[in-house]
Short mmCIF file of C-alpha atoms in Angstrom, two decimals:
data_model
loop_
_atom_site.label_atom_id
_atom_site.label_comp_id
_atom_site.label_asym_id
_atom_site.label_seq_id
_atom_site.Cartn_x
_atom_site.Cartn_y
_atom_site.Cartn_z
CA MET A 1 122.59 -162.43 -21.32
CA VAL A 2 125.99 -162.99 -20.08
CA ARG A 3 127.05 -165.33 -22.66
CA LEU A 4 125.27 -162.48 -25.65
CA ALA A 5 127.35 -159.85 -23.60
CA LEU A 6 130.67 -161.57 -24.33
CA ARG A 7 130.32 -161.84 -27.53
CA ARG A 8 129.60 -158.60 -28.18
CA VAL A 9 132.72 -157.07 -26.42
CA ALA A 10 135.01 -156.64 -29.30
CA HIS A 11 138.69 -157.26 -29.28
CA MET A 12 138.72 -159.73 -26.08
CA HIS A 13 141.50 -162.21 -26.26
CA VAL A 14 142.42 -165.07 -24.25
CA TYR A 15 145.49 -166.50 -23.58
CA LEU A 16 147.76 -168.83 -21.20
CA VAL A 17 150.53 -166.76 -19.37
CA ARG A 18 153.81 -168.19 -20.27
CA LYS A 19 156.47 -168.54 -17.86
CA ALA A 20 158.63 -165.21 -17.59
CA SER A 21 161.88 -165.96 -16.51
CA SER A 22 161.91 -168.71 -19.41
CA VAL A 23 161.80 -165.85 -22.05
CA SER A 24 165.24 -165.10 -23.24
CA LYS A 25 166.50 -161.77 -21.62
CA GLY A 26 168.61 -160.75 -24.60
CA HIS A 27 167.30 -157.63 -26.58
CA HIS A 28 166.56 -158.42 -30.01
CA GLN A 29 166.67 -155.87 -32.26
CA GLN A 30 164.62 -156.14 -35.44
CA SER A 31 166.57 -155.50 -38.84
CA VAL A 32 164.34 -152.64 -40.09
CA GLY A 33 165.39 -150.66 -42.10
CA SER A 34 144.93 -126.02 -38.88
CA ARG A 35 145.82 -128.49 -41.10
CA PRO A 36 149.21 -130.07 -41.14
CA ALA A 37 151.40 -129.78 -44.24
CA ALA A 38 152.11 -132.65 -46.72
CA SER A 39 156.00 -131.53 -45.80
CA GLU A 40 155.35 -131.53 -42.24
CA PHE A 41 154.19 -135.48 -42.60
CA ALA A 42 157.22 -136.10 -44.65
CA ALA A 43 159.66 -134.84 -41.92
CA GLN A 44 159.12 -137.57 -39.63
CA GLY A 45 161.41 -140.40 -39.25
CA ALA A 46 164.24 -138.23 -41.26
CA PRO A 47 167.09 -139.99 -40.34
CA GLY A 48 169.71 -138.03 -38.27
CA SER A 49 167.17 -136.33 -35.94
CA VAL A 50 165.99 -136.29 -32.60
CA LEU A 51 162.39 -136.87 -31.53
CA GLU A 52 161.43 -135.69 -28.24
CA LEU A 53 158.93 -137.63 -26.88
CA LEU A 54 157.27 -137.90 -22.79
CA GLY A 55 160.81 -136.16 -21.57
CA LYS A 56 163.07 -138.48 -23.33
CA SER A 57 165.16 -138.22 -26.78
CA TYR A 58 164.98 -140.77 -29.61
CA PRO A 59 167.42 -141.01 -32.66
CA GLN A 60 165.21 -141.28 -35.99
CA ASP A 61 166.54 -143.56 -38.67
CA SER A 62 164.77 -145.27 -41.71
CA TYR A 63 161.93 -147.09 -39.37
CA SER A 64 160.80 -144.47 -37.70
CA ASN A 65 157.23 -143.91 -39.03
CA LEU A 66 155.49 -141.56 -36.61
CA SER A 67 152.91 -138.69 -37.57
CA PRO A 68 152.52 -135.36 -36.14
CA LYS A 69 148.72 -136.47 -35.77
CA VAL A 70 149.59 -139.73 -33.63
CA LEU A 71 152.57 -137.67 -31.62
CA SER A 72 149.29 -135.46 -30.33
CA ARG A 73 147.91 -138.05 -28.78
CA VAL A 74 150.79 -139.28 -26.53
CA GLY A 75 150.30 -138.32 -23.28
CA ARG A 76 146.36 -137.22 -23.38
CA ASN A 77 145.74 -140.34 -21.00
CA LEU A 78 141.69 -140.26 -21.31
CA HIS A 79 141.50 -143.45 -19.40
CA ASN A 80 142.83 -141.17 -16.25
CA GLN A 81 140.82 -138.23 -17.57
CA GLN A 82 137.86 -138.17 -14.42
CA HIS A 83 134.79 -137.96 -15.81
CA HIS A 84 135.60 -139.30 -19.12
CA PRO A 85 133.87 -142.44 -20.63
CA LEU A 86 137.07 -144.32 -20.98
CA TRP A 87 137.92 -143.31 -17.02
CA LEU A 88 133.98 -144.71 -15.75
CA ILE A 89 134.72 -147.73 -17.80
CA LYS A 90 138.39 -148.22 -15.78
CA GLU A 91 136.50 -147.36 -12.37
CA ARG A 92 134.08 -149.52 -12.97
CA VAL A 93 136.10 -152.45 -14.01
CA LYS A 94 138.60 -151.65 -10.93
CA GLU A 95 135.66 -151.52 -8.40
CA HIS A 96 134.31 -155.01 -9.65
CA PHE A 97 138.20 -156.45 -9.20
CA TYR A 98 138.20 -154.62 -5.65
CA GLN A 99 134.89 -156.15 -4.44
CA GLN A 100 135.28 -159.33 -5.89
CA TYR A 101 138.84 -160.47 -5.30
CA VAL A 102 140.37 -159.98 -1.87
CA GLY A 103 143.77 -161.55 -0.64
CA ARG A 104 144.03 -163.04 2.50
CA PHE A 105 144.88 -159.84 4.72
CA GLY A 106 141.71 -157.66 3.29
CA THR A 107 143.36 -156.20 0.85
CA PRO A 108 142.72 -156.01 -3.20
CA LEU A 109 144.27 -159.13 -4.75
CA PHE A 110 144.82 -157.26 -8.04
CA SER A 111 146.90 -154.22 -8.30
CA VAL A 112 146.19 -151.48 -11.46
CA TYR A 113 149.05 -149.82 -13.35
CA ASP A 114 147.18 -146.83 -15.12
CA ASN A 115 150.19 -144.75 -15.93
CA LEU A 116 153.17 -146.74 -17.40
CA SER A 117 154.60 -145.11 -20.71
CA PRO A 118 153.18 -145.93 -23.90
CA VAL A 119 156.94 -146.11 -25.46
CA VAL A 120 158.19 -149.45 -25.22
CA THR A 121 161.63 -151.49 -26.80
CA THR A 122 160.50 -153.94 -29.73
CA TRP A 123 161.93 -156.59 -27.30
CA GLN A 124 158.85 -155.24 -24.61
CA ASN A 125 155.97 -155.59 -27.49
CA PHE A 126 157.07 -158.49 -29.07
CA ASP A 127 160.16 -160.61 -28.32
CA SER A 128 158.76 -161.33 -24.51
CA LEU A 129 155.68 -162.41 -25.51
CA LEU A 130 157.34 -165.11 -27.79
CA ILE A 131 156.57 -163.15 -31.09
CA PRO A 132 159.01 -164.48 -33.64
CA ALA A 133 161.37 -161.82 -35.10
CA ASP A 134 159.38 -162.66 -38.74
CA HIS A 135 156.01 -162.90 -37.18
CA PRO A 136 153.66 -160.33 -39.70
CA SER A 137 152.27 -158.43 -36.43
CA ARG A 138 155.65 -156.66 -36.17
CA LYS A 139 155.07 -155.20 -40.05
CA LYS A 140 156.06 -151.31 -39.98
CA GLY A 141 152.82 -150.70 -42.10
CA ASP A 142 150.82 -152.06 -38.84
CA ASN A 143 152.35 -150.16 -35.89
CA TYR A 144 154.07 -146.85 -35.08
CA TYR A 145 157.75 -146.77 -34.60
CA LEU A 146 160.03 -144.34 -32.83
CA ASN A 147 163.14 -146.17 -34.50
CA GLY A 148 164.10 -149.54 -35.09
CA THR A 149 164.06 -150.21 -31.30
CA HIS A 150 161.78 -148.46 -29.77
CA MET A 151 158.03 -148.05 -30.72
CA LEU A 152 154.40 -147.08 -28.98
CA ARG A 153 153.26 -150.18 -27.94
CA ALA A 154 150.48 -151.76 -29.80
CA HIS A 155 149.03 -153.15 -26.89
CA THR A 156 149.27 -153.75 -22.93
CA SER A 157 151.18 -157.21 -23.05
CA ALA A 158 153.50 -155.30 -23.58
CA HIS A 159 154.34 -154.40 -19.91
CA GLN A 160 153.37 -158.23 -18.77
CA TRP A 161 156.79 -159.73 -18.33
CA ASP A 162 158.14 -156.71 -16.46
CA LEU A 163 155.63 -157.15 -13.72
CA LEU A 164 155.43 -160.71 -13.92
CA ARG A 165 159.29 -160.06 -13.14
CA SER A 166 159.01 -157.85 -10.22
CA GLY A 167 156.77 -160.85 -8.66
CA LEU A 168 153.20 -159.76 -9.26
CA ASP A 169 150.75 -162.78 -9.66
CA ALA A 170 147.26 -160.62 -10.29
CA PHE A 171 147.13 -157.48 -12.05
CA LEU A 172 145.36 -154.89 -14.46
CA VAL A 173 147.11 -152.75 -16.35
CA VAL A 174 145.00 -150.13 -18.68
CA GLY A 175 146.75 -147.69 -21.47
CA ASP A 176 146.76 -145.91 -24.52
CA VAL A 177 147.79 -148.38 -27.42
CA TYR A 178 148.80 -147.62 -31.05
CA ARG A 179 147.69 -149.37 -34.42
CA ARG A 180 148.05 -148.48 -38.07
CA ASP A 181 144.38 -149.45 -39.41
CA GLN A 182 141.58 -148.76 -41.30
CA ILE A 183 139.57 -145.55 -41.02
CA ASP A 184 135.95 -145.84 -40.30
CA SER A 185 133.97 -145.29 -36.85
CA GLN A 186 135.05 -148.29 -35.13
CA HIS A 187 138.90 -147.32 -35.86
CA TYR A 188 141.62 -145.16 -34.89
CA PRO A 189 145.48 -145.20 -35.03
CA VAL A 190 145.11 -144.79 -30.71
CA PHE A 191 142.84 -146.71 -28.28
CA HIS A 192 142.75 -147.87 -25.11
CA GLN A 193 143.18 -151.44 -23.69
CA LEU A 194 142.81 -152.93 -20.01
CA GLU A 195 143.86 -156.30 -19.89
CA GLY A 196 143.98 -158.57 -16.41
CA VAL A 197 146.30 -161.73 -15.25
CA ARG A 198 146.06 -164.25 -12.73
CA LEU A 199 148.61 -166.49 -11.91
CA PHE A 200 148.12 -169.56 -9.63
CA SER A 201 150.74 -171.82 -7.82
CA LYS A 202 149.85 -175.62 -7.48
CA HIS A 203 148.74 -175.41 -4.29
CA GLU A 204 146.18 -172.77 -5.32
CA LEU A 205 145.05 -174.33 -8.12
CA PHE A 206 144.38 -177.86 -6.61
CA THR A 207 143.16 -176.83 -2.98
CA GLY A 208 139.71 -178.38 -2.84
CA ILE A 209 140.37 -180.73 -5.26
CA LYS A 210 139.93 -184.27 -4.87
CA ASP A 211 143.24 -186.12 -4.87
CA GLY A 212 144.71 -182.56 -5.63
CA GLU A 213 147.83 -183.24 -4.27
CA SER A 214 149.04 -185.72 -6.55
CA LEU A 215 148.13 -183.28 -9.67
CA GLN A 216 150.74 -181.62 -11.56
CA LEU A 217 150.61 -178.04 -13.46
CA PHE A 218 152.71 -179.68 -15.92
CA GLU A 219 153.35 -182.53 -17.90
CA GLN A 220 156.97 -184.40 -18.39
CA SER A 221 158.17 -182.28 -21.10
CA SER A 222 160.86 -179.88 -21.94
CA ARG A 223 161.39 -176.17 -21.29
CA SER A 224 163.26 -174.38 -23.46
CA ALA A 225 163.77 -170.46 -23.80
CA TYR A 226 160.84 -170.23 -26.28
CA LYS A 227 158.26 -172.36 -24.75
CA GLN A 228 157.24 -173.71 -21.22
CA GLU A 229 156.46 -177.37 -20.84
CA THR A 230 153.38 -178.66 -21.72
CA HIS A 231 150.26 -177.69 -19.09
CA THR A 232 148.83 -180.90 -17.85
CA MET A 233 144.74 -181.38 -18.66
CA GLU A 234 143.79 -180.84 -15.34
CA ALA A 235 145.64 -177.35 -14.60
CA THR A 236 144.26 -176.40 -18.41
CA LYS A 237 140.92 -176.98 -17.46
CA LEU A 238 140.80 -175.51 -14.05
CA ILE A 239 142.16 -172.54 -15.50
CA GLU A 240 139.84 -171.84 -18.41
CA PHE A 241 136.88 -172.67 -15.70
CA ASP A 242 138.37 -169.63 -13.50
CA LEU A 243 139.10 -167.10 -16.42
CA LYS A 244 135.41 -168.12 -17.78
CA GLN A 245 134.12 -167.18 -14.43
CA THR A 246 136.05 -164.30 -14.12
CA LEU A 247 134.76 -162.89 -17.24
CA ALA A 248 130.70 -163.84 -16.77
CA LYS A 249 131.19 -162.25 -13.36
CA LEU A 250 132.79 -159.01 -14.92
CA VAL A 251 130.29 -158.84 -17.98
CA THR A 252 127.37 -159.23 -15.67
CA HIS A 253 128.58 -156.23 -13.28
CA LEU A 254 129.02 -154.09 -16.46
CA PHE A 255 126.24 -155.29 -18.23
CA GLY A 256 124.02 -156.47 -16.07
CA ASP A 257 122.19 -160.01 -16.24
CA ALA A 258 122.84 -160.83 -19.57
CA GLY A 259 152.99 -169.62 -17.03
CA ALA A 260 155.57 -168.00 -14.86
CA GLN A 261 158.01 -169.79 -12.80
CA ASP A 262 156.43 -172.93 -11.20
CA ARG A 263 152.71 -171.38 -11.51
CA VAL A 264 150.28 -171.51 -14.76
CA GLY A 265 147.43 -168.51 -14.97
CA TRP A 266 145.31 -166.61 -17.61
CA ALA A 267 145.33 -163.63 -19.03
CA PHE A 268 142.39 -161.27 -20.65
CA GLY A 269 142.67 -157.71 -22.87
CA LEU A 270 139.13 -155.16 -23.07
CA GLY A 271 138.86 -152.64 -25.57
CA LEU A 272 137.76 -149.90 -23.63
CA GLU A 273 136.21 -147.80 -26.85
CA ARG A 274 134.25 -151.09 -27.46
CA LEU A 275 132.85 -151.61 -23.86
CA ALA A 276 131.90 -147.75 -23.84
CA MET A 277 130.28 -147.69 -27.30
CA ILE A 278 128.08 -150.40 -26.02
CA LEU A 279 127.22 -149.42 -22.84
CA TYR A 280 126.77 -145.71 -23.66
CA ASP A 281 125.60 -145.93 -27.21
CA ILE A 282 128.39 -144.04 -28.47
CA PRO A 283 128.47 -144.30 -32.44
CA ASP A 284 131.69 -142.82 -33.48
CA ILE A 285 135.03 -143.66 -32.22
CA ARG A 286 136.46 -140.45 -32.62
CA LEU A 287 133.88 -138.74 -30.19
CA PHE A 288 136.55 -140.07 -27.09
CA TRP A 289 138.88 -137.11 -28.78
CA SER A 290 136.20 -134.58 -28.53
CA GLU A 291 136.45 -131.72 -26.17
CA ASP A 292 133.03 -130.20 -26.88
CA GLU A 293 130.86 -129.90 -23.43
CA ARG A 294 127.89 -131.09 -25.02
CA PHE A 295 129.57 -134.79 -25.22
CA LEU A 296 131.51 -134.63 -21.84
CA LYS A 297 129.26 -132.86 -19.88
CA GLN A 298 126.96 -136.47 -20.62
CA PHE A 299 129.27 -138.59 -18.30
CA ARG A 300 129.80 -135.84 -15.09
CA VAL A 301 127.64 -138.88 -12.99
CA SER A 302 127.40 -138.86 -9.20
CA GLU A 303 128.19 -142.41 -9.46
CA ILE A 304 130.42 -144.21 -11.61
CA ASN A 305 127.89 -147.16 -12.34
CA GLN A 306 125.12 -144.65 -12.94
CA LYS A 307 123.15 -145.65 -16.32
CA VAL A 308 124.30 -143.20 -19.49
CA LYS A 309 122.97 -143.53 -22.60
CA PHE A 310 124.52 -140.90 -24.95
CA GLN A 311 122.35 -138.30 -26.74
CA PRO A 312 123.79 -137.42 -30.09
CA LEU A 313 125.17 -133.89 -31.15
CA SER A 314 123.32 -132.70 -34.04
CA LYS A 315 124.31 -134.83 -36.83
CA TYR A 316 126.11 -132.23 -39.37
CA PRO A 317 126.05 -133.19 -43.02
CA ALA A 318 128.83 -135.35 -44.62
CA VAL A 319 131.29 -134.04 -47.33
CA ILE A 320 132.33 -136.83 -49.73
CA ASN A 321 135.27 -137.09 -51.99
CA ASP A 322 137.20 -139.92 -54.13
CA ILE A 323 140.49 -140.21 -54.74
CA SER A 324 142.24 -142.26 -57.44
CA PHE A 325 145.87 -143.06 -58.68
CA TRP A 326 148.39 -145.70 -59.84
CA LEU A 327 149.89 -147.51 -57.36
CA PRO A 328 153.55 -148.22 -57.56
CA SER A 329 155.42 -150.87 -58.62
CA GLU A 330 156.42 -151.71 -54.79
CA ASN A 331 156.30 -150.21 -51.57
CA TYR A 332 152.74 -149.23 -51.07
CA THR A 333 150.33 -150.32 -48.71
CA GLU A 334 146.96 -148.82 -47.51
CA ASN A 335 148.12 -148.20 -43.95
CA ASP A 336 150.44 -145.50 -45.34
CA PHE A 337 147.77 -144.15 -47.59
CA TYR A 338 145.30 -144.26 -44.17
CA ASP A 339 147.74 -142.48 -41.77
CA LEU A 340 148.45 -139.92 -44.37
CA VAL A 341 144.77 -139.19 -44.36
CA ARG A 342 144.41 -139.17 -40.62
CA THR A 343 147.06 -136.88 -40.60
CA ILE A 344 146.22 -134.52 -43.33
CA GLY A 345 142.73 -134.66 -42.64
CA GLY A 346 142.44 -135.00 -38.89
CA ASP A 347 139.48 -136.23 -36.87
CA LEU A 348 137.44 -134.16 -40.19
CA VAL A 349 137.75 -137.84 -41.90
CA GLU A 350 134.53 -139.87 -40.41
CA LYS A 351 135.68 -142.97 -42.87
CA VAL A 352 137.72 -143.82 -45.77
CA ASP A 353 136.47 -147.02 -48.49
CA LEU A 354 138.26 -148.52 -51.02
CA ILE A 355 135.38 -148.39 -53.95
CA ASP A 356 137.30 -149.79 -56.77
CA LYS A 357 140.53 -151.60 -57.96
CA PHE A 358 141.29 -152.13 -61.46
CA GLU A 359 144.45 -153.42 -63.51
CA HIS A 360 145.19 -151.79 -66.91
CA PRO A 361 144.82 -154.84 -69.62
CA LYS A 362 148.02 -153.43 -71.45
CA THR A 363 150.43 -152.07 -68.83
CA HIS A 364 149.12 -154.01 -65.53
CA LYS A 365 149.26 -151.08 -64.15
CA THR A 366 146.83 -151.21 -60.42
CA SER A 367 144.66 -148.35 -59.90
CA HIS A 368 142.79 -147.60 -56.52
CA CYS A 369 140.12 -145.50 -56.03
CA TYR A 370 139.06 -144.49 -52.39
CA ARG A 371 136.01 -142.31 -51.01
CA ILE A 372 137.03 -140.29 -48.19
CA THR A 373 134.03 -138.98 -46.42
CA TYR A 374 134.63 -135.74 -44.23
CA ARG A 375 132.43 -134.89 -41.86
CA HIS A 376 132.66 -132.58 -38.92
CA MET A 377 131.34 -133.76 -35.27
CA GLU A 378 130.40 -130.04 -34.17
CA ARG A 379 130.00 -128.03 -36.95
CA THR A 380 128.71 -127.97 -40.91
CA LEU A 381 131.58 -128.33 -43.30
CA SER A 382 131.96 -126.20 -46.42
CA GLN A 383 132.74 -127.91 -49.82
CA ARG A 384 135.15 -125.06 -50.09
CA GLU A 385 137.02 -126.06 -46.88
CA VAL A 386 136.70 -129.70 -47.78
CA GLY A 387 138.67 -129.05 -51.48
CA ARG A 388 141.62 -127.56 -49.44
CA VAL A 389 141.97 -130.54 -47.30
CA HIS A 390 141.78 -133.12 -50.26
CA GLN A 391 143.73 -131.51 -52.54
CA ALA A 392 146.45 -131.86 -50.37
CA VAL A 393 146.19 -135.06 -49.27
CA GLN A 394 145.96 -136.07 -53.16
CA GLU A 395 149.52 -134.07 -53.58
CA ALA A 396 151.02 -135.79 -50.42
CA ALA A 397 149.97 -138.83 -51.87
CA VAL A 398 151.90 -137.90 -55.06
CA GLN A 399 154.96 -136.90 -53.16
CA LEU A 400 154.97 -139.17 -50.36
CA LEU A 401 154.14 -142.28 -51.75
CA GLY A 402 155.21 -142.12 -55.14
CA VAL A 403 151.45 -143.03 -56.54
CA GLU A 404 150.38 -141.05 -59.66
CA GLY A 405 147.54 -139.33 -59.66
CA ARG A 406 144.40 -139.77 -61.36
CA PHE A 407 142.51 -136.72 -60.62
#
C-alpha cells in the first residue's frame, strides 16, 4: 500500500543536495528581453512603470508578465489559513516530522519555514540550483516574472541555498509557487509545495556501518563552482535508503498502511494540492480558492488527522464555447493564451482544450481551435453571461496575442 500511495503522489521529486558554498555567489542576470478588461491585462509589464507587491517596489521591463489574476493570489497563503485543507496537510506532515525525527536534546530535528516571501531573484530560483542560463525551465512562457531579475518562485527549492548557507542541515519549506501552465481540473497558476532537506556529515552517515571509519563521502574527483565531487557508491546507497525510509514513513502516516560543505544529503518535494485531492477526494483544484462555507466547513475538524471525505457541492452545468484563430508568424505560445483566458475568465474557466490544429495548404498559416469549458462552482451560469466573457477573450486574443480571429 505504501508503494501504491507513493506512485499516486504526483509531482514528487527527489534529488541529491549539492554543496551550497560551491555555487557561484555572483548574481546572474538573465538576458531578457467583475471581469478584468483586456486593457488591464495589457498594462502588465509596461516598461517604465513600477509594481508594488508585498510592501516592495519592482520596476517593470520587457520581461514583466504578471497578470491581475495571479497578483490577486499573492499573499493569500492558503497553507497558513487554519482549517483549510492545505493547512491540514501541512500540519500533518509537520506533526510526523516532529514526532519521528528528534535531535540530541529532545527538540525537533527539522525546522519549518512556511512564511518566506514568494518573490525571489532569478539567481535564487535558477542559478543557486545550478540550472544553466539557457535551460528551458527559465522560459518567460513558463514562469511569472516581476522583471528581468525578480520573479514569483517556481518552486520552494528557491530558498535552499540561503537556508543551507545559514547553517541548517534539516528543514521543511512550505509555500505558494507559481507556474504558467495548461488549464484543467488538476492545474492552476498558483499551487503549494512542501519540501524537506536533510544533510549528513561523514560521522552521521557511516556510524553503525561495518568498517565505516574507512568509508568516504566523495571519490577523488575535482570540485568546481558548477558541481560537487562525485559521491562514493557507499554514500549514495545509504542516502537513497534513508530517503526511501523517510518517504515511506511519511506516506504511511498520511495514507495509512497503504551536498553542502563536507556533507551529503537528500531532498524531496510534494504538491500539497495533489495530496489533498487524493486524501480528501477533492475533484477540482479551483475549490482550494473557494470562500464558500459549504466547502470550508467540511475541514473544520477537531483533530488534524481526522478523516475527511469531501462532499461535492451541487454540480452546476457547464457552458462550452469554442474559439478559433490563425496564429501569428512568431512569438505565440499556448501558455500566453491560457494566461489570457485565466485573467479574463477567472475561476469561471474549468478547462481549456486544444481540439483542432489546421495548416492552410496554400498560405501555410496554422489555425488553432480551443474549447473553453465555463462552470461556476457555486451557481448556474447563463449563456449570455458567458458570452460576454468569451467575447472579451476573443478581443483580447486579437489585440494582445496578434492572432487573426476565425469567429
